[in-house]
Structure formats: structure tokens, C-alpha cells
């Protein structure tokens, strides 16, 4: 290949110098380079193996560079080598891999020097394998110090032995994975030791990556009996109730690879860490967790964390050696997002976690307010209000207090702060009429928007006090009238005789019940009877003439009594006698006066 200046109309000259051994004559070929092209290809048909060439470029008859000597016997760019897809691994530790390869087909019968590189799956940098390999004699590719359950990639290229700079094409990348192994890091997520009620527990282990496909086998021991192992894909398995320990291994793993086990026995609460504090770091997206060690000497501490609402499988954790009482959690913790952080002390015979802590990298104002509802009035007429909690992902911080606001009619709204631990309140002093009520939540970053409104209509309690006496009075009149109507009706004569006085229900009034016919008499005090009364004798005397009774005054001949006074005939029928008649008059005779 010859090169000319870019953008210049040039020609490339190829000359074959005189060679007495080969019998070739001095020949020259000229190849035109298109305008703007910086390279040119000379067809191989015009060349002969083992030719020695001089190559130069010219423009307008002037050379662009001195002639370059090229020996076609060695100036070759080999094709790519071919890698065998079957990879062989050693059976001892450390792990080694052997890859067979085939030299390029062209140029044939030449000694080639080849270089091979390898790298981890998904990594960018390649690592050169030493030493360089030759095609004659052919030796396999050996890759040492590999890790189990890891994906790798291999590729290589070759050159002529005497051409140190002219490398051939790269071979296609060969991908392979090493032998599977048990997971190195196993942990439990969920209801560990009953500290998170209502959740199941999952046994978790780290994913080796999508470059590796591994199947696992899980063992559990429950009540002293080992359960049959179960095969499962990566990377979780449900923990049975009352499990004492768990173990995980990889299917088709190496013989020297041990199981990974974890004791699930919950120790006493005294062994749990305490005083867990989570703080943010200025200018960083990480969180710093500190705690105090419980009783005993744990083998390690495990700090796990998860975002609010994440699945149990999405748990992250780090392990710390004994004596280390702080951890810097890696990751991009976001502002206003709640994270549940738990610190667990791990012993050889079990574990126990500290109570989980909800933390924020930076607190923000809430996004929503709580929804209120009305409870049963206590006492009647006094509204009782309750409200729910704001979801943690909408609260975006630690709750400091609530703000309760009411607005009655066209009056301005009135607000009051309520403790964050209170979720119900009684409002005794609300004015009667329509009322609107809402609640807001606050964090240290500020107050959130109002929640849904609750509309009330409160009755006027003073109106009842005003109407109540009138209602009682009307009810009393009604009862009295109803009783009188029953007493005077013909359907209840017995009630009329018992309830009403006799002069009311008599068809013919008795004059004895009237005071109009009785003479006005002065009340004379009675004389005290003497202690010893003498006995006296009396003589019979002539009876006094009967005098006529005095006539009734004319002023008595009017009114109710005049209309209903009985006639003498009615008196005779009743067997009565008018006053002043001779009936029951005293007769003459002897008597004794006591």
C-alpha cells in the first residue's frame, strides 16, 4: 500500500529493482490515487511472492517521499488466529484455564508470533498474557489466577516473526465462564427475629452477574432435622418457619469449594447493637452509620439497607469485621427518599438485629397532607376528628407536627399545631353552621400542602335550649287537654267519675254543691263543755208557732243556680223537704238536757 497527501491529485509508483537471482527485470507500475484519498491498494495479481519493491508517491512529477523498500517475503499481515470454544480448567486451586488455538491459514508455512489478551466480562481493559506464543511449535494458551463463577473474554492477533510492527487481524472474542461456586456472601432479608411483623424471610446471596449462569442448591435445618436440598436459580429462597441454619452451594462446583452457611438462631436482645445513628455527609451521596456494641464479642456486624417500597430481594448489605462500629454505606442515596437501615450482630451460634432506623440523606417538605374523617361526637354536638398518616415516601422526612385548620362560613381560617404523635382531636368551640377542615404535615424542612378537606355542618345548640321549655309547655297542655277530653267523653265514664268532681259530671246539679243558697253565717266559737254539769228538770211547754222561712233574696234568682234549681215537684220526687217545713221539728215532752 502506498500513501499520498490527502486532497492532492497524486500517483503511486511501484518499481521492481533488478534481481539476478530471480530473473526479474526492472519494472514500474503507476497507480492513480483519487482526489481526496490518502491511500491506495495495489492488486496482488501484479505482484509476485518474494519480490522486493520500492514504493513512492508523486504529485505533478515531483516525489512526495523517498522510496520505501518493501520485501514481500516478510512484509505480510497475517489473518486472525482461531480459538477453540472448549476451555479446560484445572482441578486444583488456584484455578487455571487452557484454551487451544489454531494459527492463521495465510501466510502458510511461516513462523508467526502471536499475542493473546484476556479480561473480565464487562470490563474495558485487556490484560496481556505472557509470554508471546509462536505458531511453530504450537502451544496452548494458559490463563492463570482466575476466579470461580466469573465470566472472561479472550482474543489475539499474530505477526510475521521479522515484522515487529505489522500485526494481523484480531480474532473473534471467545467468552467463557469459570466453574460455578457457592456464594461467598449470604444474608437474610425480611422478618428477622420477629422485628418486622407481617413479613416473610428470604435467604439472599450476591448475583455473580449476567455473564455467569449458575444454579444453586439450598439446605435448611428445622427443629434439629435437615430438610431435603432444593435446587433454585439465583439469588434468593424463602426461609421456612423456625429454621435454625441455612447453607447454599453451586451445582457442578469444584471439589474443594465449601458450602456457605449462615446460622439463623436469634439470640437474646442484649446481644443486639444499640444507639444506631445515621447521618449524611456534606457534598456526598453516601450515608454514615454508627452504633454501639451489645453484650458479647460478635464475629462481625452486618449493615443492610433498602429503600422504602423496595422488594425483599432488593436488599443491600455490607459486612464489617469485629471492633468496627461504623460503616460508610456506598451508593447514590437520594434526597427526600426514606431508607430503612438495620445493624445486626453476628455470632458463631446466631445473630440479633437492632431495631431498624428510617433515615434520609436530606429531608424535604412533605408532598401531601393527611386525610381527615369524623368520629362519633363526644359529647353529642362536639365534633371529634381523626386523620391518617402520610405515606413515608410522601412525607420525605421525619414528622415534627401536624397543623389543623378550620374555616366556618366566610370567617377567616383558624389553625392550630398538634403533636406529631396525635391523630385525633375534639373541637368543642366551633361556631354553628357549615365548616371546612383540613390537616397539614410538617418536617424540619417545612410544611406540606393541605390534605383532603372535610366538610361539616354543625347545628345551633343554643336554639335547642330556647325551644325546649316551649316544647315541654305545649306537651303539658296537650296531655291535660287529652285527659279532659277522655274524661268528658262517653266512652270512658269510669274515668270521668274518678277524675272529675261530682258536680262536673252530674246532669242535674245538686244545690248542696252551690254556695248561693246557703245563708251567710258567722262562725261562733264553740264553748268548752263544763267538767261537771248539773241535772235540771224542765216542764212541758207549748210549742212555739212555726214561722215561715225567710224569702230568698232576689239577687239569688239569677246565674247558673237559678237556671238549674230544682222545682218543688223534683224535690218531692227526690224525697227531700223544703227548709222550714214541720218535718223533724222538736215535739213537746220531757227531756233531760245534758
Coordinates of C-alpha atoms in Angstrom, one line a residue:
X1 CA 0.0 0.0 0.0
X2 CA 1.2 3.4 -0.9
X3 CA 0.1 6.7 0.5
X4 CA -0.2 10.2 -1.0
X5 CA -1.1 13.5 0.5
X6 CA -4.7 13.9 1.4
X7 CA -6.6 16.1 -1.0
X8 CA -3.9 16.1 -3.6
X9 CA -4.0 14.6 -7.1
X10 CA -1.2 12.1 -6.9
X11 CA 0.2 8.9 -8.3
X12 CA 1.8 6.0 -6.5
X13 CA 4.8 4.3 -8.2
X14 CA 5.9 0.8 -7.6
X15 CA 9.2 -0.4 -9.1
X16 CA 10.9 -3.7 -9.1
X17 CA 14.7 -3.4 -8.9
X18 CA 16.9 -5.7 -11.0
X19 CA 17.4 -9.1 -9.3
X20 CA 19.8 -11.5 -11.0
X21 CA 18.8 -14.5 -8.8
X22 CA 15.1 -14.3 -9.5
X23 CA 15.5 -13.2 -13.1
X24 CA 13.0 -10.3 -12.7
X25 CA 13.6 -7.2 -14.7
X26 CA 13.2 -3.7 -13.5
X27 CA 9.5 -3.0 -13.9
X28 CA 7.5 0.0 -12.7
X29 CA 3.7 0.3 -12.2
X30 CA 1.8 3.6 -11.7
X31 CA -1.5 3.6 -9.7
X32 CA -3.6 6.8 -9.7
X33 CA -4.9 7.9 -6.4
X34 CA -8.4 9.5 -6.5
X35 CA -8.7 13.1 -5.4
X36 CA -9.0 13.5 -1.6
X37 CA -7.9 9.9 -0.9
X38 CA -4.9 9.2 1.3
X39 CA -4.3 5.6 0.5
X40 CA -4.2 3.2 -2.5
X41 CA -4.3 -0.6 -2.9
X42 CA -2.1 -2.4 -5.4
X43 CA -3.7 -5.6 -6.7
X44 CA -1.9 -8.7 -5.7
X45 CA -2.1 -10.1 -9.2
X46 CA 0.5 -7.6 -10.3
X47 CA 3.0 -8.8 -7.6
X48 CA 5.0 -11.9 -7.1
X49 CA 5.9 -13.7 -3.9
X50 CA 9.4 -12.8 -2.6
X51 CA 9.5 -9.6 -4.7
X52 CA 11.4 -6.7 -3.3
X53 CA 9.7 -3.4 -4.1
X54 CA 10.3 0.3 -3.9
X55 CA 7.2 2.4 -3.2
X56 CA 6.9 6.2 -3.5
X57 CA 4.3 8.9 -4.2
X58 CA 4.4 11.7 -6.6
X59 CA 2.4 14.8 -7.5
X60 CA 2.9 16.7 -10.7
X61 CA 6.1 14.7 -11.3
X62 CA 7.6 15.6 -8.0
X63 CA 8.1 12.8 -5.4
X64 CA 6.2 13.2 -2.1
X65 CA 8.6 11.0 -0.1
X66 CA 11.7 9.0 -0.6
X67 CA 11.1 5.5 -1.9
X68 CA 10.3 2.8 0.7
X69 CA 11.9 -0.6 0.4
X70 CA 9.4 -3.5 0.8
X71 CA 10.3 -7.2 1.0
X72 CA 7.2 -9.2 0.1
X73 CA 8.8 -12.3 1.6
X74 CA 8.3 -10.8 5.1
X75 CA 6.0 -7.9 4.7
X76 CA 2.8 -9.7 5.3
X77 CA -0.2 -9.0 7.5
X78 CA -1.5 -12.4 8.8
X79 CA -5.1 -13.4 9.1
X80 CA -6.7 -13.8 12.6
X81 CA -6.0 -16.9 14.6
X82 CA -8.9 -19.2 15.5
X83 CA -9.7 -20.0 19.2
X84 CA -11.2 -23.3 20.2
X85 CA -14.5 -22.8 22.2
X86 CA -13.8 -25.7 24.5
X87 CA -12.0 -24.4 27.6
X88 CA -10.4 -26.7 30.1
X89 CA -10.0 -25.9 33.8
X90 CA -7.6 -27.2 36.4
X91 CA -8.9 -29.3 39.3
X92 CA -6.7 -27.6 41.9
X93 CA -6.6 -24.2 43.5
X94 CA -5.6 -21.7 42.1
X95 CA -7.9 -22.0 39.1
X96 CA -6.3 -22.1 35.6
X97 CA -7.9 -22.2 32.2
X98 CA -6.4 -23.7 29.0
X99 CA -7.5 -22.6 25.5
X100 CA -6.5 -24.4 22.3
X101 CA -5.9 -22.2 19.2
X102 CA -5.0 -22.6 15.5
X103 CA -2.6 -20.3 13.6
X104 CA -3.8 -18.3 10.6
X105 CA -4.2 -20.1 7.3
X106 CA -2.2 -17.4 5.5
X107 CA 0.6 -17.0 5.1
X108 CA 1.3 -20.7 5.1
X109 CA 4.5 -22.4 6.3
X110 CA 5.6 -19.2 8.1
X111 CA 6.6 -18.7 11.7
X112 CA 4.2 -16.4 13.3
X113 CA 4.4 -14.6 16.6
X114 CA 1.0 -14.2 18.4
X115 CA -0.2 -12.2 21.4
X116 CA -3.3 -13.1 23.4
X117 CA -5.2 -10.9 25.8
X118 CA -8.0 -11.6 28.3
X119 CA -10.3 -9.6 30.6
X120 CA -13.3 -10.0 32.9
X121 CA -16.7 -9.8 31.4
X122 CA -18.0 -6.2 31.2
X123 CA -14.5 -4.7 31.9
X124 CA -12.8 -2.4 29.4
X125 CA -9.1 -3.0 29.9
X126 CA -7.4 -6.1 28.4
X127 CA -4.5 -7.9 30.1
X128 CA -1.6 -9.3 28.0
X129 CA -0.8 -12.9 28.5
X130 CA 2.9 -13.6 28.8
X131 CA 4.9 -14.9 27.0
X132 CA 4.1 -14.4 23.3
X133 CA 3.3 -17.7 21.5
X134 CA 4.7 -19.0 18.2
X135 CA 2.9 -21.0 15.6
X136 CA 5.9 -23.4 15.3
X137 CA 5.9 -25.2 17.7
X138 CA 2.3 -24.7 18.6
X139 CA 1.5 -24.4 22.3
X140 CA -1.9 -23.7 24.0
X141 CA -3.0 -20.6 25.8
X142 CA -2.8 -20.7 29.6
X143 CA -4.7 -18.3 31.8
X144 CA -3.9 -18.3 35.5
X145 CA -5.3 -17.0 38.7
X146 CA -8.9 -17.0 37.6
X147 CA -11.8 -16.7 40.0
X148 CA -14.7 -19.1 40.3
X149 CA -18.1 -18.3 38.9
X150 CA -16.7 -15.5 36.8
X151 CA -17.0 -14.7 33.1
X152 CA -13.9 -13.9 30.9
X153 CA -13.1 -13.0 27.3
X154 CA -10.0 -13.9 25.2
X155 CA -8.8 -12.6 21.9
X156 CA -5.4 -12.5 20.0
X157 CA -3.6 -11.5 16.8
X158 CA -0.4 -12.5 15.0
X159 CA 2.6 -11.1 13.0
X160 CA 5.5 -12.3 10.9
X161 CA 8.5 -13.1 13.1
X162 CA 10.7 -10.4 11.5
X163 CA 8.0 -7.8 11.2
X164 CA 7.6 -6.4 14.8
X165 CA 5.1 -3.7 13.9
X166 CA 2.8 -5.2 11.3
X167 CA 0.2 -7.1 13.3
X168 CA -2.6 -9.1 11.7
X169 CA -6.3 -9.0 12.3
X170 CA -7.8 -9.7 15.8
X171 CA -9.5 -13.0 16.3
X172 CA -13.2 -13.1 17.3
X173 CA -13.7 -12.8 21.1
X174 CA -14.1 -16.1 22.9
X175 CA -16.3 -15.8 26.0
X176 CA -16.3 -18.4 28.8
X177 CA -17.1 -18.8 32.4
X178 CA -15.2 -20.5 35.1
X179 CA -16.5 -23.3 37.3
X180 CA -19.5 -22.3 39.5
X181 CA -19.0 -21.9 43.2
X182 CA -21.1 -21.3 46.3
X183 CA -21.9 -17.7 47.0
X184 CA -19.4 -16.1 49.3
X185 CA -21.9 -13.7 50.9
X186 CA -25.2 -15.0 52.2
X187 CA -27.7 -12.9 54.2
X188 CA -31.3 -12.9 55.3
X189 CA -34.0 -10.3 54.4
X190 CA -37.4 -9.7 56.0
X191 CA -38.8 -10.7 59.3
X192 CA -35.5 -11.5 61.1
X193 CA -36.1 -12.5 64.7
X194 CA -39.6 -11.1 64.6
X195 CA -38.5 -7.5 64.4
X196 CA -40.6 -6.8 61.3
X197 CA -44.1 -8.2 61.8
X198 CA -46.1 -9.4 58.9
X199 CA -43.2 -10.1 56.5
X200 CA -41.7 -13.4 55.4
X201 CA -38.0 -14.0 55.3
X202 CA -35.7 -14.6 52.3
X203 CA -32.3 -16.0 52.1
X204 CA -30.2 -13.8 49.8
X205 CA -26.8 -14.0 48.1
X206 CA -25.0 -11.8 45.7
X207 CA -25.6 -12.2 42.0
X208 CA -22.4 -13.2 40.1
X209 CA -23.5 -11.1 37.1
X210 CA -25.3 -11.8 33.9
X211 CA -22.1 -13.2 32.3
X212 CA -22.4 -16.3 34.5
X213 CA -25.3 -18.7 34.7
X214 CA -25.3 -20.7 37.9
X215 CA -27.8 -23.0 39.6
X216 CA -27.8 -23.4 43.3
X217 CA -28.8 -26.0 46.0
X218 CA -30.2 -24.8 49.3
X219 CA -30.3 -26.7 52.6
X220 CA -32.2 -25.8 55.8
X221 CA -32.3 -27.3 59.3
X222 CA -35.7 -27.0 61.1
X223 CA -36.2 -28.3 64.7
X224 CA -33.0 -30.3 64.5
X225 CA -33.8 -32.1 61.2
X226 CA -32.1 -31.3 57.9
X227 CA -34.6 -30.8 55.1
X228 CA -34.0 -32.1 51.6
X229 CA -32.0 -29.8 49.4
X230 CA -33.9 -27.8 46.8
X231 CA -32.5 -26.5 43.5
X232 CA -33.1 -22.9 42.7
X233 CA -31.8 -20.2 40.4
X234 CA -30.0 -17.1 41.6
X235 CA -30.3 -15.4 44.1
X236 CA -33.0 -15.9 46.8
X237 CA -35.0 -18.6 48.5
X238 CA -37.9 -18.4 51.0
X239 CA -36.8 -19.4 54.6
X240 CA -39.1 -21.9 56.3
X241 CA -40.5 -21.1 59.7
X242 CA -38.3 -21.9 62.7
X243 CA -35.2 -22.6 60.5
X244 CA -32.0 -22.8 62.6
X245 CA -29.4 -22.6 59.8
X246 CA -29.2 -22.4 56.1
X247 CA -26.5 -23.5 53.6
X248 CA -26.0 -22.7 49.8
X249 CA -23.9 -24.5 47.3
X250 CA -23.5 -24.3 43.5
X251 CA -24.4 -27.3 41.2
X252 CA -21.3 -28.7 39.4
X253 CA -19.0 -26.8 41.7
X254 CA -15.3 -27.7 42.3
X255 CA -14.5 -30.4 44.8
X256 CA -12.6 -28.1 47.1
X257 CA -15.3 -25.4 47.3
X258 CA -17.0 -25.5 50.7
X259 CA -20.7 -24.7 51.4
X260 CA -21.7 -21.3 52.5
X261 CA -23.8 -21.5 55.7
X262 CA -25.5 -19.0 58.0
X263 CA -26.9 -19.5 61.5
X264 CA -30.4 -18.2 61.8
X265 CA -30.8 -18.7 65.5
X266 CA -32.0 -15.5 67.2
X267 CA -30.0 -14.7 70.4
X268 CA -31.1 -12.6 73.3
X269 CA -31.9 -8.9 72.7
X270 CA -29.0 -7.9 74.9
X271 CA -26.6 -9.0 72.2
X272 CA -28.1 -6.6 69.6
X273 CA -26.3 -3.4 68.8
X274 CA -27.9 -0.2 70.2
X275 CA -27.7 3.5 69.7
X276 CA -27.8 3.4 65.9
X277 CA -27.3 6.8 64.4
X278 CA -27.5 7.6 60.7
X279 CA -26.0 10.9 59.3
X280 CA -25.4 12.3 55.9
X281 CA -22.0 13.7 54.7
X282 CA -21.9 17.1 53.2
X283 CA -21.1 17.0 49.5
X284 CA -21.5 13.3 49.3
X285 CA -24.4 10.9 48.3
X286 CA -23.3 8.3 50.9
X287 CA -24.6 7.7 54.5
X288 CA -22.6 7.2 57.6
X289 CA -23.9 4.7 60.2
X290 CA -22.6 4.4 63.7
X291 CA -23.7 2.2 66.6
X292 CA -22.7 0.8 70.0
X293 CA -21.9 -2.9 70.5
X294 CA -24.1 -5.1 72.6
X295 CA -23.1 -7.8 75.0
X296 CA -20.7 -10.4 73.8
X297 CA -18.0 -10.5 71.2
X298 CA -19.6 -10.8 67.7
X299 CA -17.7 -12.3 64.8
X300 CA -18.9 -9.4 62.6
X301 CA -21.5 -6.8 62.1
X302 CA -23.8 -6.6 59.1
X303 CA -25.4 -3.4 58.0
X304 CA -28.2 -3.7 55.5
X305 CA -30.4 -1.1 53.9
X306 CA -33.3 -0.8 51.5
X307 CA -35.4 2.0 50.0
X308 CA -39.0 2.3 51.2
X309 CA -41.3 0.2 49.0
X310 CA -38.5 -2.0 47.6
X311 CA -38.9 -5.7 47.4
X312 CA -37.2 -8.1 49.9
X313 CA -34.9 -9.2 47.1
X314 CA -33.6 -5.6 46.6
X315 CA -31.8 -5.5 50.0
X316 CA -28.2 -4.3 50.1
X317 CA -25.7 -5.1 52.8
X318 CA -22.1 -4.8 53.9
X319 CA -20.1 -6.9 56.3
X320 CA -17.7 -5.3 58.9
X321 CA -15.0 -7.0 61.0
X322 CA -15.4 -7.1 64.8
X323 CA -14.5 -3.9 66.6
X324 CA -15.6 -1.8 63.7
X325 CA -18.6 0.2 64.9
X326 CA -19.2 2.5 61.9
X327 CA -19.9 2.0 58.2
X328 CA -20.0 4.3 55.2
X329 CA -22.8 2.9 53.0
X330 CA -21.9 3.1 49.3
X331 CA -24.5 4.1 46.8
X332 CA -26.3 7.1 45.4
X333 CA -28.7 7.9 48.3
X334 CA -31.3 10.5 47.0
X335 CA -32.8 13.5 48.8
X336 CA -36.2 13.0 50.4
X337 CA -36.2 9.2 49.9
X338 CA -36.6 7.1 53.1
X339 CA -34.2 4.3 53.6
X340 CA -34.6 1.5 56.3
X341 CA -31.2 0.7 57.9
X342 CA -30.6 -2.2 60.2
X343 CA -27.4 -3.2 62.1
X344 CA -27.1 -6.9 63.1
X345 CA -24.5 -8.5 65.4
X346 CA -23.5 -12.0 64.0
X347 CA -22.1 -14.7 66.3
X348 CA -21.0 -18.2 65.6
X349 CA -24.2 -19.5 67.1
X350 CA -26.7 -17.0 65.9
X351 CA -27.5 -13.3 65.5
X352 CA -29.8 -10.5 66.7
X353 CA -30.6 -7.2 64.9
X354 CA -31.0 -3.7 66.4
X355 CA -34.4 -2.0 65.7
X356 CA -34.5 -0.6 62.1
X357 CA -33.9 3.1 61.6
X358 CA -35.6 5.2 58.9
X359 CA -33.2 7.8 57.6
X360 CA -32.9 10.4 54.9
X361 CA -29.9 11.8 53.2
X362 CA -31.6 15.2 53.2
X363 CA -35.2 15.9 54.5
X364 CA -37.6 17.8 52.3
X365 CA -41.1 19.2 52.8
X366 CA -44.0 16.8 52.5
X367 CA -45.7 16.3 49.2
X368 CA -49.2 15.7 50.6
X369 CA -51.3 16.1 53.8
X370 CA -53.2 13.5 55.8
X371 CA -56.9 12.8 55.0
X372 CA -59.3 13.6 58.0
X373 CA -62.6 11.9 58.9
X374 CA -65.2 12.5 61.6
X375 CA -65.6 10.2 64.6
X376 CA -68.6 9.9 66.8
X377 CA -69.3 13.1 68.7
X378 CA -68.2 13.1 72.3
X379 CA -70.1 14.7 73.9
X380 CA -73.0 15.0 71.4
X381 CA -72.8 18.1 69.3
X382 CA -69.0 18.4 69.8
X383 CA -67.2 17.0 66.7
X384 CA -64.3 14.6 67.1
X385 CA -61.9 14.5 64.2
X386 CA -59.2 11.9 63.3
X387 CA -56.7 11.6 60.4
X388 CA -54.4 9.1 58.9
X389 CA -50.6 9.0 58.5
X390 CA -48.9 10.5 55.4
X391 CA -47.1 7.7 53.5
X392 CA -43.4 7.7 54.2
X393 CA -42.4 8.3 50.6
X394 CA -44.7 11.4 50.5
X395 CA -43.6 12.7 53.9
X396 CA -40.0 12.9 52.8
X397 CA -38.6 13.5 56.3
X398 CA -39.3 12.9 60.0
X399 CA -42.6 14.2 61.1
X400 CA -42.4 17.1 63.6
X401 CA -46.1 18.2 64.0
X402 CA -49.5 18.5 62.3
X403 CA -51.3 21.7 61.6
X404 CA -55.1 21.6 61.9
X405 CA -57.1 24.4 60.2
X406 CA -60.8 25.2 60.3
X407 CA -62.9 27.7 58.4
X408 CA -66.5 28.4 59.3
X409 CA -68.6 30.2 56.6
X410 CA -67.0 33.4 55.5
X411 CA -64.8 33.7 58.6
X412 CA -61.0 33.6 58.1
X413 CA -59.4 30.2 58.7
X414 CA -58.1 29.4 62.2
X415 CA -55.1 27.0 62.5
X416 CA -53.5 25.2 65.5
X417 CA -50.5 22.9 65.8
X418 CA -50.9 19.4 67.0
X419 CA -48.2 17.0 68.2
X420 CA -46.9 14.5 65.7
X421 CA -47.9 11.6 68.0
X422 CA -51.6 12.7 68.0
X423 CA -54.0 11.7 65.3
X424 CA -57.4 12.7 66.7
X425 CA -58.8 15.8 68.4
X426 CA -62.1 17.1 69.8
X427 CA -63.2 20.6 68.7
X428 CA -65.7 22.0 71.3
X429 CA -65.6 25.7 70.3
X430 CA -66.6 25.6 66.6
X431 CA -69.3 28.0 65.7
X432 CA -72.6 26.5 64.4
X433 CA -73.2 26.3 60.6
X434 CA -71.1 25.0 57.7
X435 CA -67.4 24.3 58.5
X436 CA -64.5 23.1 56.4
X437 CA -61.5 21.4 58.0
X438 CA -58.1 20.2 56.7
X439 CA -54.8 19.0 58.1
X440 CA -51.1 19.6 57.1
X441 CA -47.9 17.8 58.0
X442 CA -44.5 19.3 58.7
X443 CA -40.9 18.2 58.7
X444 CA -37.8 20.1 59.7
X445 CA -37.6 21.2 56.0
X446 CA -41.0 22.9 56.1
X447 CA -44.8 22.5 55.9
X448 CA -46.5 20.4 53.3
X449 CA -49.7 21.2 51.3
X450 CA -53.2 20.7 52.8
X451 CA -54.7 17.3 52.7
X452 CA -58.2 16.5 51.6
X453 CA -60.9 18.8 53.1
X454 CA -63.6 17.5 55.5
X455 CA -66.9 19.5 55.3
X456 CA -69.1 19.6 58.4
X457 CA -72.5 21.2 59.3
X458 CA -72.8 22.0 63.0
X459 CA -76.3 22.6 64.5
X460 CA -77.1 25.6 66.7
X461 CA -77.1 24.1 70.2
X462 CA -78.5 27.3 71.8
X463 CA -81.6 27.1 69.7
X464 CA -82.5 23.8 71.5
X465 CA -82.2 25.4 74.9
X466 CA -84.6 28.2 73.8
X467 CA -87.2 25.8 72.3
X468 CA -87.1 23.2 74.9
X469 CA -89.3 25.0 77.6
X470 CA -91.9 25.8 75.0
X471 CA -92.0 22.2 73.8
X472 CA -92.5 21.0 77.4
X473 CA -95.3 23.5 78.0
X474 CA -97.1 22.6 74.8
X475 CA -96.7 18.9 75.6
X476 CA -98.2 19.5 79.1
X477 CA -101.2 21.3 77.6
X478 CA -101.7 18.5 75.2
X479 CA -101.7 15.9 77.9
X480 CA -104.1 17.9 80.0
X481 CA -106.5 18.5 77.1
X482 CA -106.3 14.9 76.1
X483 CA -107.0 13.8 79.6
X484 CA -110.0 16.1 79.9
X485 CA -111.3 15.0 76.6
X486 CA -111.2 11.4 77.7
X487 CA -112.8 12.2 81.0
X488 CA -115.7 14.1 79.4
X489 CA -116.3 11.6 76.6
X490 CA -119.0 9.0 76.9
X491 CA -116.5 6.2 76.0
X492 CA -114.8 6.4 79.4
X493 CA -117.5 7.0 82.1
X494 CA -115.5 5.3 84.8
X495 CA -112.6 7.7 84.1
X496 CA -114.9 10.6 84.3
X497 CA -116.3 9.6 87.7
X498 CA -112.8 9.0 89.1
X499 CA -111.0 12.1 87.7
X500 CA -113.7 14.9 87.7
X501 CA -115.6 16.2 90.7
X502 CA -119.2 15.1 91.0
X503 CA -120.7 18.5 90.2
X504 CA -119.0 18.4 86.9
X505 CA -120.4 15.2 85.5
X506 CA -123.9 15.3 87.2
X507 CA -126.6 16.0 84.7
X508 CA -128.7 17.7 87.4
X509 CA -126.6 19.8 89.7
X510 CA -127.1 19.3 93.5
X511 CA -127.9 22.6 95.2
X512 CA -125.8 21.4 98.1
X513 CA -122.8 21.9 96.0
X514 CA -123.7 25.6 95.5
X515 CA -122.9 28.3 98.0
X516 CA -125.5 30.6 96.6
X517 CA -128.4 29.1 98.7
X518 CA -126.6 28.9 101.9
X519 CA -127.2 31.7 104.4
X520 CA -124.2 33.7 105.4
X521 CA -123.4 32.5 109.0
X522 CA -120.9 33.8 111.3
X523 CA -118.6 31.4 112.8
X524 CA -119.2 31.2 116.5
X525 CA -116.5 29.7 118.6
X526 CA -117.7 26.6 120.5
X527 CA -118.0 26.8 124.2
X528 CA -115.9 24.4 126.2
X529 CA -118.1 21.8 127.9
X530 CA -118.0 22.1 131.7
X531 CA -116.4 19.5 133.6
X532 CA -119.4 18.8 136.0
X533 CA -122.8 19.6 134.6
X534 CA -125.8 19.7 136.9
X535 CA -129.0 17.8 136.2
X536 CA -132.0 20.0 135.7
X537 CA -135.7 19.3 135.4
X538 CA -137.8 21.0 132.9
X539 CA -141.5 21.4 132.3
X540 CA -143.5 20.8 129.2
X541 CA -144.4 23.9 127.5
X542 CA -146.5 24.7 124.5
X543 CA -144.6 24.5 121.2
X544 CA -143.9 27.8 119.5
X545 CA -145.8 28.7 116.4
X546 CA -143.9 27.7 113.2
X547 CA -142.7 30.7 111.4
X548 CA -142.3 30.8 107.6
X549 CA -138.7 30.7 106.3
X550 CA -137.4 33.9 105.1
X551 CA -137.7 34.6 101.4
X552 CA -134.6 34.3 99.2
X553 CA -133.3 37.5 98.1
X554 CA -133.9 38.5 94.5
X555 CA -130.2 38.6 93.8
X556 CA -130.1 34.8 94.0
X557 CA -132.6 34.4 91.2
X558 CA -130.0 34.7 88.5
X559 CA -127.0 32.9 87.1
X560 CA -126.1 29.2 87.0
X561 CA -128.0 28.2 90.2
X562 CA -131.3 29.9 89.1
X563 CA -131.3 28.0 85.8
X564 CA -130.7 24.6 87.4
X565 CA -132.6 25.0 90.7
X566 CA -135.0 22.1 91.2
X567 CA -138.7 22.7 91.2
X568 CA -140.8 21.6 94.2
X569 CA -142.0 18.6 92.2
X570 CA -138.5 17.5 91.6
X571 CA -137.8 17.9 95.3
X572 CA -140.8 15.7 96.2
X573 CA -139.6 13.1 93.7
X574 CA -136.2 13.1 95.4
X575 CA -137.9 12.7 98.8
X576 CA -136.5 16.0 100.0
X577 CA -138.3 18.7 102.0
X578 CA -138.1 22.3 101.7
X579 CA -136.5 24.2 104.5
X580 CA -138.9 25.5 107.2
X581 CA -141.4 22.6 107.0
X582 CA -142.7 20.9 110.2
X583 CA -140.8 17.7 109.5
X584 CA -138.2 16.9 112.1
X585 CA -139.4 19.7 114.4
X586 CA -139.0 19.1 118.1
X587 CA -142.0 17.8 120.0
X588 CA -143.3 18.7 123.5
X589 CA -142.4 16.4 126.2
X590 CA -140.0 15.9 129.0
X591 CA -136.4 15.5 128.5
X592 CA -133.1 15.9 130.1
X593 CA -130.6 18.3 128.9
X594 CA -127.0 17.1 129.2

